[in-house]
Amino acid sequence: MKNFLLVPSILSANFCNLGQEIQLILQAGCDLIHFDVMDNHYVPNFTMGPMILRSIQDNGIQVFFDVHLMASPVDAILSLFSNLNIKFITIHPETTNHLDKTIRLIKQMGYGAGVALNPSTPLTCLDYIMEELDLILVMAVNPGFGGQCFLTHIFKKIRHVRRLINQSNKSILLSVDGGINIFNVADIIKAGADVVVVGSSIFKSSDYVHTIQNFKNAVL
């Protein structure tokens, strides 16, 4: 089994103790954290924004974030995420009128650029932007809420995106998010994922170190 990156999603964390939660995740061996931004417009939920990222950074917590923007119009908020400890910003094609322009804006900010594909988003949106991408996020649920079940028909989409990446000869990471647990993670990696985003399965457990190790053991 190939190596993969497990990225905890703090949408499922205990926000009363967010700093401590992040420290526990870092101690468990994770060095990248998924950060979901929802605007109650593009998706039917409202979550957190850049102020939280800046507070984490200002308090000396050394961690990089994989920021997933579920907001429309997305271009209007990109500048709010400048000068933060961000590795990737991922957007949805439906949230901008000019996808290629928005991707270039992200890269000009010094971040890796990603595109998120909802279960019903056609792969044709990748046709003219693959050269600019650093990450493709395949959503295995409809975005908006944590704790949903993995949609099994998304395995076909993961495999298809894997083929497109291989054909492009680009170093693009394939990430999968939604309903991932220790029972399906091995099949997701086999289908072609490089990154798995896990929320509830980690943060609802009583021992993060043990749970993360179980994920890694599941794909041996």
Short mmCIF file of C-alpha atoms in Angstrom, two decimals, residues 17-145:
data_model
loop_
_atom_site.label_atom_id
_atom_site.label_comp_id
_atom_site.label_asym_id
_atom_site.label_seq_id
_atom_site.Cartn_x
_atom_site.Cartn_y
_atom_site.Cartn_z
CA ASN A 17 -10.64 23.77 23.70
CA LEU A 18 -9.53 24.34 20.11
CA GLY A 19 -5.89 25.18 20.88
CA GLN A 20 -5.55 22.06 23.01
CA GLU A 21 -7.29 19.95 20.36
CA ILE A 22 -4.79 21.11 17.75
CA GLN A 23 -1.84 20.39 20.04
CA LEU A 24 -3.16 16.86 20.64
CA ILE A 25 -3.46 16.29 16.89
CA LEU A 26 0.10 17.51 16.36
CA GLN A 27 1.34 15.20 19.11
CA ALA A 28 -0.47 12.35 17.39
CA GLY A 29 1.71 12.88 14.32
CA CYS A 30 -0.38 15.07 12.00
CA ASP A 31 1.30 18.17 10.56
CA LEU A 32 -1.49 19.49 8.32
CA ILE A 33 -5.04 20.36 9.41
CA HIS A 34 -8.15 20.73 7.27
CA PHE A 35 -10.05 23.98 7.85
CA ASP A 36 -13.61 24.19 6.49
CA VAL A 37 -15.06 27.62 5.76
CA MET A 38 -18.82 27.63 5.11
CA ASP A 39 -20.87 30.74 4.41
CA ASN A 40 -24.50 29.54 4.77
CA HIS A 41 -24.94 30.51 1.13
CA TYR A 42 -23.05 28.07 -1.04
CA VAL A 43 -23.67 25.39 1.60
CA PRO A 44 -26.40 25.31 4.29
CA ASN A 45 -24.09 25.80 7.24
CA PHE A 46 -22.00 28.60 8.78
CA THR A 47 -18.63 27.81 10.31
CA MET A 48 -15.34 29.61 10.95
CA GLY A 49 -13.25 32.21 9.20
CA PRO A 50 -9.73 33.64 8.96
CA MET A 51 -9.82 35.21 12.43
CA ILE A 52 -9.50 31.75 13.96
CA LEU A 53 -6.50 30.93 11.76
CA ARG A 54 -4.84 34.20 12.72
CA SER A 55 -5.50 33.59 16.42
CA ILE A 56 -3.91 30.13 16.19
CA GLN A 57 -0.89 31.61 14.40
CA ASP A 58 -0.57 34.55 16.82
CA ASN A 59 -0.58 32.17 19.78
CA GLY A 60 2.47 30.33 18.49
CA ILE A 61 0.84 27.07 17.39
CA GLN A 62 3.09 25.89 14.57
CA VAL A 63 0.86 24.12 12.08
CA PHE A 64 -0.12 24.51 8.44
CA PHE A 65 -3.71 24.45 7.21
CA ASP A 66 -5.47 22.98 4.22
CA VAL A 67 -8.24 25.58 3.78
CA HIS A 68 -11.44 24.46 2.05
CA LEU A 69 -13.57 27.44 1.03
CA MET A 70 -17.26 26.64 0.63
CA ALA A 71 -18.30 30.23 0.00
CA SER A 72 -19.74 32.19 -2.91
CA PRO A 73 -18.59 34.44 -4.46
CA VAL A 74 -15.24 33.11 -3.33
CA ASP A 75 -13.03 35.81 -4.91
CA ALA A 76 -14.46 38.40 -2.53
CA ILE A 77 -13.01 36.67 0.55
CA LEU A 78 -9.67 35.37 -0.72
CA SER A 79 -7.73 38.42 0.46
CA LEU A 80 -8.89 37.75 4.05
CA PHE A 81 -6.65 34.67 4.07
CA SER A 82 -3.41 36.47 3.21
CA ASN A 83 -0.26 35.98 5.27
CA LEU A 84 -1.46 32.97 7.21
CA ASN A 85 0.01 29.50 7.82
CA ILE A 86 -1.78 27.98 4.85
CA LYS A 87 -0.45 25.28 2.54
CA PHE A 88 -3.47 24.90 0.23
CA ILE A 89 -6.63 26.86 -0.52
CA THR A 90 -9.28 24.77 -2.24
CA ILE A 91 -12.34 26.22 -3.94
CA HIS A 92 -15.41 24.89 -5.73
CA PRO A 93 -15.86 25.64 -9.45
CA GLU A 94 -19.44 26.75 -8.79
CA THR A 95 -18.30 29.62 -6.53
CA THR A 96 -16.52 31.73 -9.16
CA ASN A 97 -17.31 33.02 -12.63
CA HIS A 98 -13.72 32.56 -13.80
CA LEU A 99 -12.17 29.46 -12.28
CA ASP A 100 -8.77 29.84 -13.93
CA LYS A 101 -8.46 33.45 -12.72
CA THR A 102 -9.34 32.49 -9.13
CA ILE A 103 -6.76 29.68 -9.17
CA ARG A 104 -4.12 32.17 -10.29
CA LEU A 105 -5.11 34.54 -7.47
CA ILE A 106 -4.54 31.75 -4.93
CA LYS A 107 -1.13 30.95 -6.36
CA GLN A 108 -0.18 34.64 -6.37
CA MET A 109 -0.90 34.61 -2.61
CA GLY A 110 1.82 31.98 -2.28
CA TYR A 111 -0.46 29.02 -1.58
CA GLY A 112 -1.08 25.75 -3.36
CA ALA A 113 -4.32 25.85 -5.36
CA GLY A 114 -6.97 23.18 -5.15
CA VAL A 115 -10.35 22.47 -6.71
CA ALA A 116 -13.10 20.61 -4.86
CA LEU A 117 -15.51 18.37 -6.76
CA ASN A 118 -18.95 17.74 -5.27
CA PRO A 119 -20.58 14.36 -5.99
CA SER A 120 -22.46 15.91 -8.93
CA THR A 121 -19.66 18.19 -10.23
CA PRO A 122 -18.59 16.99 -13.71
CA LEU A 123 -14.92 16.29 -14.28
CA THR A 124 -14.95 18.41 -17.44
CA CYS A 125 -14.26 21.42 -15.19
CA LEU A 126 -10.68 20.10 -14.93
CA ASP A 127 -10.04 20.18 -18.68
CA TYR A 128 -8.34 23.57 -18.86
CA ILE A 129 -6.96 24.04 -15.34
CA MET A 130 -4.93 20.88 -14.59
CA GLU A 131 -1.66 22.67 -15.34
CA GLU A 132 -2.32 25.16 -12.52
CA LEU A 133 -3.53 22.77 -9.82
CA ASP A 134 -1.68 21.45 -6.79
CA LEU A 135 -4.59 19.49 -5.28
CA ILE A 136 -7.92 18.00 -6.34
CA LEU A 137 -10.40 17.32 -3.55
CA VAL A 138 -13.08 14.73 -4.29
CA MET A 139 -16.06 15.14 -2.00
CA ALA A 140 -17.56 11.80 -0.97
CA VAL A 141 -20.55 13.59 0.59
CA ASN A 142 -22.49 16.71 -0.30
CA PRO A 143 -20.69 19.50 1.57
CA GLY A 144 -22.19 21.32 4.52
CA PHE A 145 -22.12 19.04 7.54
#
